[in-house]
Short mmCIF file of C-alpha atoms in Angstrom, two decimals:
data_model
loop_
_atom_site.label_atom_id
_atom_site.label_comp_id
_atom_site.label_asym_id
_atom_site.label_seq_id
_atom_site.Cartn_x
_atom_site.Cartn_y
_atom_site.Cartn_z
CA UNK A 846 0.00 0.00 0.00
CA UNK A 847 1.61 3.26 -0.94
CA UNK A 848 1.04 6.09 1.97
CA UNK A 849 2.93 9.33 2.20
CA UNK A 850 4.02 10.93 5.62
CA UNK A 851 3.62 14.74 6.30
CA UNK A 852 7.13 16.28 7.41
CA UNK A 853 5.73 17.12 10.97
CA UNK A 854 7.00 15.39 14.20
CA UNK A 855 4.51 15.15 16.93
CA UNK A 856 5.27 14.39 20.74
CA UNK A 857 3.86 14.92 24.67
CA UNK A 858 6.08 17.16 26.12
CA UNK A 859 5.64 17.19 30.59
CA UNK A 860 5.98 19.85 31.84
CA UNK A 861 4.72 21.54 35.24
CA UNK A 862 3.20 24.37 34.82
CA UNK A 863 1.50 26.81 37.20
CA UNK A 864 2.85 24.12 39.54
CA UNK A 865 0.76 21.05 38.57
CA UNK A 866 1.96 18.39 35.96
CA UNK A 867 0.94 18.78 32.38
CA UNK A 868 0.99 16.20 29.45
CA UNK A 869 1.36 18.76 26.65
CA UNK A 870 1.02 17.79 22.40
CA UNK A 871 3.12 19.48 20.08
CA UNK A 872 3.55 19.44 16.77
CA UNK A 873 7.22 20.88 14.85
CA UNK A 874 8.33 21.19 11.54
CA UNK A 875 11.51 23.16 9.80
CA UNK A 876 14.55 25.00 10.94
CA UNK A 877 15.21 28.60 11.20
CA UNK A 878 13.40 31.84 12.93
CA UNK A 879 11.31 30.22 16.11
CA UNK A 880 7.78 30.51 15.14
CA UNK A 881 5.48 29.71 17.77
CA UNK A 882 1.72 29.14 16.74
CA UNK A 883 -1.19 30.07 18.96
CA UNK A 884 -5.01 27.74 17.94
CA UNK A 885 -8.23 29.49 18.36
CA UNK A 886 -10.61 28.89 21.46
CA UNK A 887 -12.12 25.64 21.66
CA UNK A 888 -10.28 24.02 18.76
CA UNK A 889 -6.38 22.59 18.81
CA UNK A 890 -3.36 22.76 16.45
CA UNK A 891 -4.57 20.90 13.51
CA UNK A 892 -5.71 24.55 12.46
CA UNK A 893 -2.31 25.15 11.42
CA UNK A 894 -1.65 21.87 9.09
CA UNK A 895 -1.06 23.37 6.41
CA UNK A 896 1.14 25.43 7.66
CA UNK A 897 3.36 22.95 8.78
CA UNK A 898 3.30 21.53 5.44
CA UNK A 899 4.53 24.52 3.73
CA UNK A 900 7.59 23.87 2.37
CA UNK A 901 8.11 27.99 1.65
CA UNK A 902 7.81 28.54 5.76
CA UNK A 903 9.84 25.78 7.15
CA UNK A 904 12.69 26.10 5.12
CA UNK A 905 13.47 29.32 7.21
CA UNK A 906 11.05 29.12 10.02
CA UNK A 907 11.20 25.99 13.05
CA UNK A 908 7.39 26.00 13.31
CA UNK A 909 5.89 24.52 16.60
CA UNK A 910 2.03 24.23 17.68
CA UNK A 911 0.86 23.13 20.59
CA UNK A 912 -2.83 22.09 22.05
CA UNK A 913 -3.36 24.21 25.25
CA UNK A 914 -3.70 22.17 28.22
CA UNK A 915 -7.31 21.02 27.93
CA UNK A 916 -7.60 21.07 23.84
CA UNK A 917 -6.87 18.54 21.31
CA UNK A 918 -4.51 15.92 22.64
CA UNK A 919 -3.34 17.78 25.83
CA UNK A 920 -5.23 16.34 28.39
CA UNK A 921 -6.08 18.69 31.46
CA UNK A 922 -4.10 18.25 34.75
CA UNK A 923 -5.30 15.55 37.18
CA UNK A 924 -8.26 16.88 39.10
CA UNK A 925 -9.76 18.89 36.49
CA UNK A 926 -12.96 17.01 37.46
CA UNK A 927 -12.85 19.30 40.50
CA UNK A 928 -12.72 22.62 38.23
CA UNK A 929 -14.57 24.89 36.39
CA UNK A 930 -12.31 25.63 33.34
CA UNK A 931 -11.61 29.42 32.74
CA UNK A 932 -8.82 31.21 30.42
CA UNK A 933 -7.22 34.43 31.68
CA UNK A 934 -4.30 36.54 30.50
CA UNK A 935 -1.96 34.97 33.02
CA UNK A 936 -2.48 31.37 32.73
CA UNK A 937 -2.17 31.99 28.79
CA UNK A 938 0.95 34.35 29.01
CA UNK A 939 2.50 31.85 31.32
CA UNK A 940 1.31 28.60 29.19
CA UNK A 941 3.30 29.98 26.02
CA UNK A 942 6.52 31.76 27.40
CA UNK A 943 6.55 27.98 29.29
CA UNK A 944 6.50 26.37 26.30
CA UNK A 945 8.67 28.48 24.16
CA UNK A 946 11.24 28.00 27.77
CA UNK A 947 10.96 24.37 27.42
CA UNK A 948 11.72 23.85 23.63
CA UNK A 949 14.68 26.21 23.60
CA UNK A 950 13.10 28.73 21.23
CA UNK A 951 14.84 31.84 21.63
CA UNK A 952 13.32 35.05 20.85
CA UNK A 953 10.34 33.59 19.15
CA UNK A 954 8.19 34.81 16.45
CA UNK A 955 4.46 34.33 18.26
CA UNK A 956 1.99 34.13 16.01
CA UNK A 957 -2.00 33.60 17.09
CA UNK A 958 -5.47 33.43 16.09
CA UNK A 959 -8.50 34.81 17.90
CA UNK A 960 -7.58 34.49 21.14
CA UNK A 961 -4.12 33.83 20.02
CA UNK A 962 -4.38 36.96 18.31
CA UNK A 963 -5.39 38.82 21.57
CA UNK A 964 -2.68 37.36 23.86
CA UNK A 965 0.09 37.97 21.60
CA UNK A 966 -0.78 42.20 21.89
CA UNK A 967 -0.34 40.89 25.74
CA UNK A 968 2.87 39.50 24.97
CA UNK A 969 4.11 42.70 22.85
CA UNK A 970 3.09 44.70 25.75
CA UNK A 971 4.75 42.77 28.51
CA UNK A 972 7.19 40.31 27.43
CA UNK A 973 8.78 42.52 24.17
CA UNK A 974 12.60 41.50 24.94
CA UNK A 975 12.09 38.03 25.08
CA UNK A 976 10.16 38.07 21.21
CA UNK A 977 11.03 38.99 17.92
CA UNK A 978 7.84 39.94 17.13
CA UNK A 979 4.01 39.04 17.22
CA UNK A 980 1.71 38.31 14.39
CA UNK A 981 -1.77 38.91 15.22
CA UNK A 982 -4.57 36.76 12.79
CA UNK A 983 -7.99 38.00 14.00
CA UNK A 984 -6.67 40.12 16.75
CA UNK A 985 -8.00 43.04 18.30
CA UNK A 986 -7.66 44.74 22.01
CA UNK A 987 -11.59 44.19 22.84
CA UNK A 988 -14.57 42.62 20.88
CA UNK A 989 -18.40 43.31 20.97
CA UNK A 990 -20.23 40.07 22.64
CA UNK A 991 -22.61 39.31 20.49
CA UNK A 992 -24.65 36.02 21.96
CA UNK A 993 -24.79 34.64 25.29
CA UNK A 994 -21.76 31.92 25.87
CA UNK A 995 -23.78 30.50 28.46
CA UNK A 996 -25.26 28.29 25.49
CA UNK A 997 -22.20 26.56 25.05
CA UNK A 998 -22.15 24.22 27.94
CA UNK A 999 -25.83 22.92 29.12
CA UNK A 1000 -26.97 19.70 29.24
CA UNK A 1001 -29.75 20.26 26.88
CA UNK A 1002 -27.45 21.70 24.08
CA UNK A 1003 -24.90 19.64 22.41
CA UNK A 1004 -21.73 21.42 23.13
CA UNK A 1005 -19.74 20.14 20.22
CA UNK A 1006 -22.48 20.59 17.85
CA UNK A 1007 -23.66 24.48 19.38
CA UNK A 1008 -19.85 25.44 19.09
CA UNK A 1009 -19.45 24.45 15.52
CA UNK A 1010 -23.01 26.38 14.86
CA UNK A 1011 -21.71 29.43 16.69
CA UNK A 1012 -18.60 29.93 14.54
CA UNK A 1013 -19.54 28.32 11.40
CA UNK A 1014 -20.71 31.80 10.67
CA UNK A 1015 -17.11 32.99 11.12
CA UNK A 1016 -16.18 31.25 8.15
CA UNK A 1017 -16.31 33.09 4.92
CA UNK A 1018 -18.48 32.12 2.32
CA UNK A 1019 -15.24 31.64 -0.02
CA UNK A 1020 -13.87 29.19 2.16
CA UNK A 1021 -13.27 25.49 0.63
CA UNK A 1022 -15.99 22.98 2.01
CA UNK A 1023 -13.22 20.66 2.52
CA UNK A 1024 -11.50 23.00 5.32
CA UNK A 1025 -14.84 24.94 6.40
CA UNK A 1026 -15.71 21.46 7.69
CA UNK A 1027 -12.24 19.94 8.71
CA UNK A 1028 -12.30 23.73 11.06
CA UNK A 1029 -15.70 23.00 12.04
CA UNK A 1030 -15.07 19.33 13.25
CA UNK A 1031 -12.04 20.71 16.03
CA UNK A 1032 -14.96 22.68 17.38
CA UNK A 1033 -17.44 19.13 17.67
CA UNK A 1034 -14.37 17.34 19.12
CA UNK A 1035 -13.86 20.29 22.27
CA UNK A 1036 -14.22 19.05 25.60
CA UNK A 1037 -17.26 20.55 27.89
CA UNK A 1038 -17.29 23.80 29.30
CA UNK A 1039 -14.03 24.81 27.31
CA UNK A 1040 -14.79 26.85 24.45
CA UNK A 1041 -17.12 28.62 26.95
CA UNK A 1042 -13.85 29.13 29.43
CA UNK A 1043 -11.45 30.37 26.95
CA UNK A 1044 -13.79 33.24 25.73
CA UNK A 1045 -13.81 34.08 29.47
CA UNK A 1046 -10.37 35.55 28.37
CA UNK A 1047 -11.50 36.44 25.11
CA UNK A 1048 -15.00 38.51 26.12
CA UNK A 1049 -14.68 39.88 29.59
CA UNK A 1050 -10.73 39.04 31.49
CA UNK A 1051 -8.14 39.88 28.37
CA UNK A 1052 -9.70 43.04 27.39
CA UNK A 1053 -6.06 44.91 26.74
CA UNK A 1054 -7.72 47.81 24.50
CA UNK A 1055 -7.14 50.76 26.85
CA UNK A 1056 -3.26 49.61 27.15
CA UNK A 1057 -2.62 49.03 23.73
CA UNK A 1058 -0.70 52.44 23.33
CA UNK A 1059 1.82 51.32 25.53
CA UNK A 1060 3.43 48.63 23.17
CA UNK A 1061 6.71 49.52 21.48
CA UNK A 1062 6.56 48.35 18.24
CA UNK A 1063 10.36 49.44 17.74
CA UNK A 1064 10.80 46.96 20.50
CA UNK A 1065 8.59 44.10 19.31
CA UNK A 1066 6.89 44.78 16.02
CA UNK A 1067 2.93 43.56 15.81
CA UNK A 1068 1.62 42.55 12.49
CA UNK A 1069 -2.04 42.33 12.17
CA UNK A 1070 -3.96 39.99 9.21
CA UNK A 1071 -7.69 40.00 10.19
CA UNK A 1072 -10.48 38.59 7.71
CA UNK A 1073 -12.77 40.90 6.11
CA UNK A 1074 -15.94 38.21 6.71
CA UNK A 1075 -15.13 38.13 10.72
CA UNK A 1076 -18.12 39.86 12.53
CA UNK A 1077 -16.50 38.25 16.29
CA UNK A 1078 -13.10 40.27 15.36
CA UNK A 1079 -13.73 41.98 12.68
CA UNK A 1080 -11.49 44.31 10.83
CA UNK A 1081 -13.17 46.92 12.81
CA UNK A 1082 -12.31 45.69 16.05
CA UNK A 1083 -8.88 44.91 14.29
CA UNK A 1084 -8.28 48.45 13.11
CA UNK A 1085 -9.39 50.01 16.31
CA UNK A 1086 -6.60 48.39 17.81
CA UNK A 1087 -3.43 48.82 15.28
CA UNK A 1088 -5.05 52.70 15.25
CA UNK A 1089 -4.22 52.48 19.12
CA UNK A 1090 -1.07 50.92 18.79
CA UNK A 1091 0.54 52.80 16.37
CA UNK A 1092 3.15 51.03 14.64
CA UNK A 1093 1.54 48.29 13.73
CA UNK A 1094 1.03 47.15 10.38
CA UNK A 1095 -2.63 45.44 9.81
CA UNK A 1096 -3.99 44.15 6.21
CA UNK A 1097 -7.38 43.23 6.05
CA UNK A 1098 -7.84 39.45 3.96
CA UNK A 1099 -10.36 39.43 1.19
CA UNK A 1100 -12.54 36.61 1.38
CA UNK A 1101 -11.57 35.20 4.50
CA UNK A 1102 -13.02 34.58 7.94
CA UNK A 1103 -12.09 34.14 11.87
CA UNK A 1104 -10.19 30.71 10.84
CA UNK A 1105 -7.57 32.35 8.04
CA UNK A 1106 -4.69 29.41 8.43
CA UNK A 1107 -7.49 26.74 8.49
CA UNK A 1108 -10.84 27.80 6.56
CA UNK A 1109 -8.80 28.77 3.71
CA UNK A 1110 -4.97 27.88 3.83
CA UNK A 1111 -4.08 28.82 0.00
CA UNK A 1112 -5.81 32.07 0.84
CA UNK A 1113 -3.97 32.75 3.47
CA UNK A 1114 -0.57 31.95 2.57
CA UNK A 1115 -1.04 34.68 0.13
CA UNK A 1116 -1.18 37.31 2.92
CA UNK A 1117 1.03 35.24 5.52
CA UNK A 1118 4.34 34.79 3.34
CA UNK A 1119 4.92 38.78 2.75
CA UNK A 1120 4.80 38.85 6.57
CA UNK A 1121 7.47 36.38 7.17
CA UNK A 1122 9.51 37.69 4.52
CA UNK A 1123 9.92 41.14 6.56
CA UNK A 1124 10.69 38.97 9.51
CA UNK A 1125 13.49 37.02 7.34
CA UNK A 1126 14.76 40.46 5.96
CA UNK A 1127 14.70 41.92 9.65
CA UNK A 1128 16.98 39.14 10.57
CA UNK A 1129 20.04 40.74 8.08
CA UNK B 1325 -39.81 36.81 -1.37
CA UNK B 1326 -40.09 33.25 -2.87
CA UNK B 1327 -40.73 31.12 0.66
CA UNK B 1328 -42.48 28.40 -1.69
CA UNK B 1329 -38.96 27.12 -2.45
CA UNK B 1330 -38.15 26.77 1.03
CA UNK B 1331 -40.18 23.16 1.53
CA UNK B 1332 -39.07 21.94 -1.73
CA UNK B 1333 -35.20 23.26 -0.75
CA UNK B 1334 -35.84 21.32 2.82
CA UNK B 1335 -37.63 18.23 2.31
CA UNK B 1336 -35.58 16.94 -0.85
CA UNK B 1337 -32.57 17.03 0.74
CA UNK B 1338 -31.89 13.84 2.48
CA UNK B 1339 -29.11 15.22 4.71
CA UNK B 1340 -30.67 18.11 5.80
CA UNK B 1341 -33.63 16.38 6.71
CA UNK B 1342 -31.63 13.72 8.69
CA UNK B 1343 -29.59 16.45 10.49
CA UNK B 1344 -33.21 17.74 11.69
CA UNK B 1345 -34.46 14.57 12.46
CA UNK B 1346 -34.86 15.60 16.12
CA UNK B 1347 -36.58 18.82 15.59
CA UNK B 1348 -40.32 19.28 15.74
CA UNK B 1349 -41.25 23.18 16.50
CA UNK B 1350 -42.51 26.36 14.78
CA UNK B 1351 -40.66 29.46 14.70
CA UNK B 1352 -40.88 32.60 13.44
CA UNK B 1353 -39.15 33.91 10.24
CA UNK B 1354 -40.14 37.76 10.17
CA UNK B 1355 -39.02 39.71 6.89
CA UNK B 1356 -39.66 43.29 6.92
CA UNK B 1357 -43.29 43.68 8.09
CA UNK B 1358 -44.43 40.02 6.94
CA UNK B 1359 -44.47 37.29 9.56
CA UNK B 1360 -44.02 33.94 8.37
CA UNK B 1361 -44.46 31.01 11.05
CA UNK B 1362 -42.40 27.79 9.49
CA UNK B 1363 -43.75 24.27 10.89
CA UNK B 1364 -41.02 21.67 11.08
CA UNK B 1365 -41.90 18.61 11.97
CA UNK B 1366 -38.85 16.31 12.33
CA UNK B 1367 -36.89 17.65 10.16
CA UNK B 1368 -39.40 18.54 7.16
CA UNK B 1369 -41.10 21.63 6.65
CA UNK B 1370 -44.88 20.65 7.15
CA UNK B 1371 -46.11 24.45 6.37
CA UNK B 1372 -45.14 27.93 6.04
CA UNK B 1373 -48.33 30.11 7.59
CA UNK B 1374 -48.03 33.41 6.27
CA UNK B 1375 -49.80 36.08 8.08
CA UNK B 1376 -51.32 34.61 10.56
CA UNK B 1377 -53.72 37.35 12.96
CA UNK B 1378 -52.27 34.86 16.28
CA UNK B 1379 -49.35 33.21 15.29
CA UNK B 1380 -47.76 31.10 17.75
CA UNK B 1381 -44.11 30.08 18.03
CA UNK B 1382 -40.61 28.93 19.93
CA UNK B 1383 -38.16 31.16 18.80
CA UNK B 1384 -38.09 34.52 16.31
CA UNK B 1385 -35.75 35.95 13.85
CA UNK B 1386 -36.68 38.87 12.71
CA UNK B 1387 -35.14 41.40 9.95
CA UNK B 1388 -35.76 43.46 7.01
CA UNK B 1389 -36.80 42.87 3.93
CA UNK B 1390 -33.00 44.66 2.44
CA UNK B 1391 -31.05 42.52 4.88
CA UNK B 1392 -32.61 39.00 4.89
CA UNK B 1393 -32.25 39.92 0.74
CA UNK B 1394 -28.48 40.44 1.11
CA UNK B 1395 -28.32 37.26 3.47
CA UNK B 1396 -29.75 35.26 0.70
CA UNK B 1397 -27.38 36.29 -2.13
CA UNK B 1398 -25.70 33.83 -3.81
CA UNK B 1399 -21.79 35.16 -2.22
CA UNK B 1400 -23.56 37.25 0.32
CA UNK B 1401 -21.02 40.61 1.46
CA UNK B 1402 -19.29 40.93 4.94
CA UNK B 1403 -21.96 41.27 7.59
CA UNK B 1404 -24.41 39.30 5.70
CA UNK B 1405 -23.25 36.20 5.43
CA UNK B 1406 -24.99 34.79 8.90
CA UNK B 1407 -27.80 35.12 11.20
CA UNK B 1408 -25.50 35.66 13.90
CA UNK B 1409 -23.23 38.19 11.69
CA UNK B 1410 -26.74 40.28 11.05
CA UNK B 1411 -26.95 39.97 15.01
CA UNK B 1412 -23.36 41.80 15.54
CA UNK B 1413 -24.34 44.28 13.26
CA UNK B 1414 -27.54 44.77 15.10
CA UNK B 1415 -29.56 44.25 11.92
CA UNK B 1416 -31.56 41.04 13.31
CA UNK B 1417 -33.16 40.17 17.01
CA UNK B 1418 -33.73 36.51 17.77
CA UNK B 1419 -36.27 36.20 21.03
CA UNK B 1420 -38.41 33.80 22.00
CA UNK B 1421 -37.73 30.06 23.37
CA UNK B 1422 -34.05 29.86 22.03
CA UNK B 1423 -33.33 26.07 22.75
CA UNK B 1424 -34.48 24.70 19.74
CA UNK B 1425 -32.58 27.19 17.99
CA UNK B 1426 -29.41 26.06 19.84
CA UNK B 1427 -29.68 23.09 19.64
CA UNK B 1428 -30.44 22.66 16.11
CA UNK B 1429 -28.14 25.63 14.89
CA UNK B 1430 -26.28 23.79 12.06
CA UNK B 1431 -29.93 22.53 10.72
CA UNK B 1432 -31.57 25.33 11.31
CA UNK B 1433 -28.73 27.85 9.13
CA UNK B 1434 -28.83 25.18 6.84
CA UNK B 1435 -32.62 25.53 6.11
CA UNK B 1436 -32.21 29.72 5.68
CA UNK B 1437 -28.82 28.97 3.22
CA UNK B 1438 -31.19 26.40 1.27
CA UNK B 1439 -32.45 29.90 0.36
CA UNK B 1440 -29.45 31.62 -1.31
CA UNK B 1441 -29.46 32.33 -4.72
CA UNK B 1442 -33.05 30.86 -4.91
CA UNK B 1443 -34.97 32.57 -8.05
CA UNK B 1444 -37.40 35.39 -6.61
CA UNK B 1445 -35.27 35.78 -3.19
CA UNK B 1446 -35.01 39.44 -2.80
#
C-alpha cells in the first residue's frame, strides 16, 4: 500500500506548569526563525496543518504548535474534574513563554489566532525582549459580545455541535468545504465547558484595549492579518486596535473569515508569506 | 420573497432532513413587516403560515426585507453572510424560546442557506 508521511514530528512534552503536571502535544516542523503558533478557542493545532506543510515557511522558520492544556490531545491536569475551566491573560501568558522555555526557542516569532491573536498584543506589551515579534490573525484589544456563551455548555445543548453552529458563521463564504468542515469538526471534538472558558479571556478578562498604546513596536513589532468576513473580530475591532497601537502594520484578507490558516490555507498563505519575509529580511 | 422554495429546498434534501431529524417546532421567520411562522416537523417543513392574525411560536428571527435579501445572495457581502453576523451588526433580534434554535443551529442555518441564490429571493 503506498502512503505518504507529512514532514511534521509530533510528541507529549511534561511539563509543570503553574505548579501542577501537564501532558502537553506538540507538533514541529523546519529549521530557522522560532515561530510559535497560537489555535483558536475551543479548537487545537490541527488549524495550522497546512502550515506545517509549507515547504516555503519551514525552510526558514522551526514551526511549533501546541494544544493548550485542555484542547486537542493535551489532556487537562489531574483533578480537572474538580474545576470549572476558565482562560485568563496569566495562565495563557504563562502557558506559552513555558512552552517556548521548554523547547529552547529563543526570541520567538508568536503568532496567534483569535484568542491567540489577543494574547500575543499581551505579549508585545509585557514580554517585548524576550520576542522577535508578534503576528496577530484575527486580533484586536476588545470585541463586541454578540450572543450569550452560556449556550455553550448545558446539558440540553450539544456542546460540540452548538460550538461548531456558533462559529460556522465565522467562516467566509469563499472558504473550501473541505476546510470549512475539517475547522468545524475541532470545534465538535472540544471538551465541555471549554470553548465557553477560553472566551472568558476572550469577552470579559483579556480586554487589553485601553493599554494598547503602551506597546513599542520598535521593540517588538505587531503585524495584524484579520479577515474581512469576521463579525467576532472583525477588521473593525482589528483596526481600532493597530489605530491604538501605532506602529503596527494590519492588512485586512479578502474573502476570508475568523479561521484564516485553516478555513482557507491557499488564501492565506497569500497574505502570511509577505509577513514572514519582513521577519526574514529583519533578521540581516 | 419566494418562501415556496423553502419546503421543496428542505424536504428533498436527504441530509438536511436527517440532520433535523430531532426537531419538531414552529418558529418565526419575520421579513420586513411580513411574519411567516415555518412548521417543522422532524426535520421537514410541514407548512409555512403566512400572516397569521395569532401566530404562535418557539423562537423569532426577525429582519428586514433589504437585509434577509443580502443574506440570501448567492456570495452574500461581509456582515451578511450569517444570522448571527446580522446579530453583531444589530440588523436582526432573535427572542423567544431559544433552545431549539441552539440546539439545532447547524440545521436550522442550513434551512435559511437552502435559500441563497433561490430565483425570486429578494
Amino acid at each position: 500500500m503506498k502512503v505518504t508521511f507529512e514532514p511534521i514530528a509530533g510528541r507529549y512534552m511534561n511539563l509543570e506548569f503553574q505548579g501542577r503536571p501537564h501532558r502537553i502535544y506538540l507538533e514541529e516542523a523546519g529549521k530557522g526563525i522560532p515561530l510559535l503558533c497560537l489555535h483558536t478557542a475551543g479548537s487545537d493545532g490541527r488549524q495550522y496543518r497546512a502550515l506545517l506543510n509549507d515547504e516555503a515557511v519551514t525552510r526558514n522558520f522551526r514551526v511549533v504548535v501546541f494544544d493548550m492544556p485542555w484542547h486537542g490531545k493535551s489532556s487537562p491536569p489531574a483533578g480537572w474534574e474538580k474545576e470549572e475551566y476558565q482562560l485568563t491573560t496569566a495562565i495563557y501568558s504563562d502557558l506559552i513563554m513555558t512552552v517556548a522555555r521548554a523547547l529552547d526557542m529563543e526570541r520567538p516569532v508568536v503568532m496567534g489566532c483569535s484568542i491567540g491573536g489577543r494574547i500575543v498584543l499581551h505579549l508585545a506589551l509585557e514580554r517585548a525582549a524576550e520576542l522577535r515579534c508578534v503576528i496577530g490573525l484575527q486580533s484586536s484589544g476588545r470585541v463586541n459580545p454578540y450572543y450569550d456563551i452560556s449556550w455553550l455548555h448545558r446539558p440540553d445543548v450539544h456542546g460540540g455541535e452548538i460550538s461548531a453552529g456558533m462559529v460556522s458563521g465565522l467562516i467566509a463564504p469563499q472558504s473550501p468545504a473541505e476546510h470549512r468542515w475539517e475547522t468545524l469538526w475541532h470545534y465538535m471534538q472540544g471538551g465541555p465547558g471549554v470553548f465557553m472558558g477560553d472566551l472568558f479571556f476572550y469577552t470579559v478578562e483579556g480586554d487589553v484595549q485601553e493599554r494598547l498604546h503602551q506597546i513599542d513596536t520598535a521593540q517588538c513589532p505587531v503585524h495584524m492579518l484579520t479577515g474581512e468576513y469576521d463579525y467576532s473580530c472583525s477588521p473593525v475591532d482589528s483596526q481600532a486596535a493597530a489605530d491604538a497601537i501605532g506602529g503596527a502594520e494590519l492588512e485586512v484578507m479578502k474573502g476570508m473569515g475568523h479561521f484564516p490558516m485553516s478555513e482557507n490555507p491557499e488564501g492565506f498563505r497569500a497574505y502570511l508569506l509577505p509577513v514572514l519575509e519582513k521577519i526574514l529580511a529583519a533578521e540581516k | 420573497m419566494n418562501l415556496e422554495e423553502l419546503p421543496v429546498r428542505v424536504n428533498g434534501d436527504p441530509v438536511l432532513v436527517r440532520k433535523g431529524r430531532y426537531l419538531s417546532t414552529d418558529f418565526m421567520l419575520e421579513i420586513g413587516e411580513r411574519q411567516h411562522v415555518v412548521k417543522i416537523r422532524d426535520g421537514r417543513i410541514e407548512e409555512i403560515v403566512t400572516g397569521a392574525r395569532m401566530p404562535s411560536w418557539s423562537f423569532a428571527l426577525r429582519a428586514s426585507e433589504e437585509d434577509w435579501g443580502k443574506f440570501w445572495r448567492p456570495v452574500p457581502e461581509p456582515g451578511f453572510s450569517d444570522i448571527f453576523a446580522l446579530v453583531r451588526w444589530k440588523k436582526m433580534r432573535i427572542e423567544g424560546d431559544l433552545q431549539p434554535l441552539m440546539a439545532n443551529m447547524l440545521y436550522i442555518k442550513d434551512v435559511l442557506a437552502s435559500l441563497r441564490g433561490v430565483e425570486g429571493s429578494p
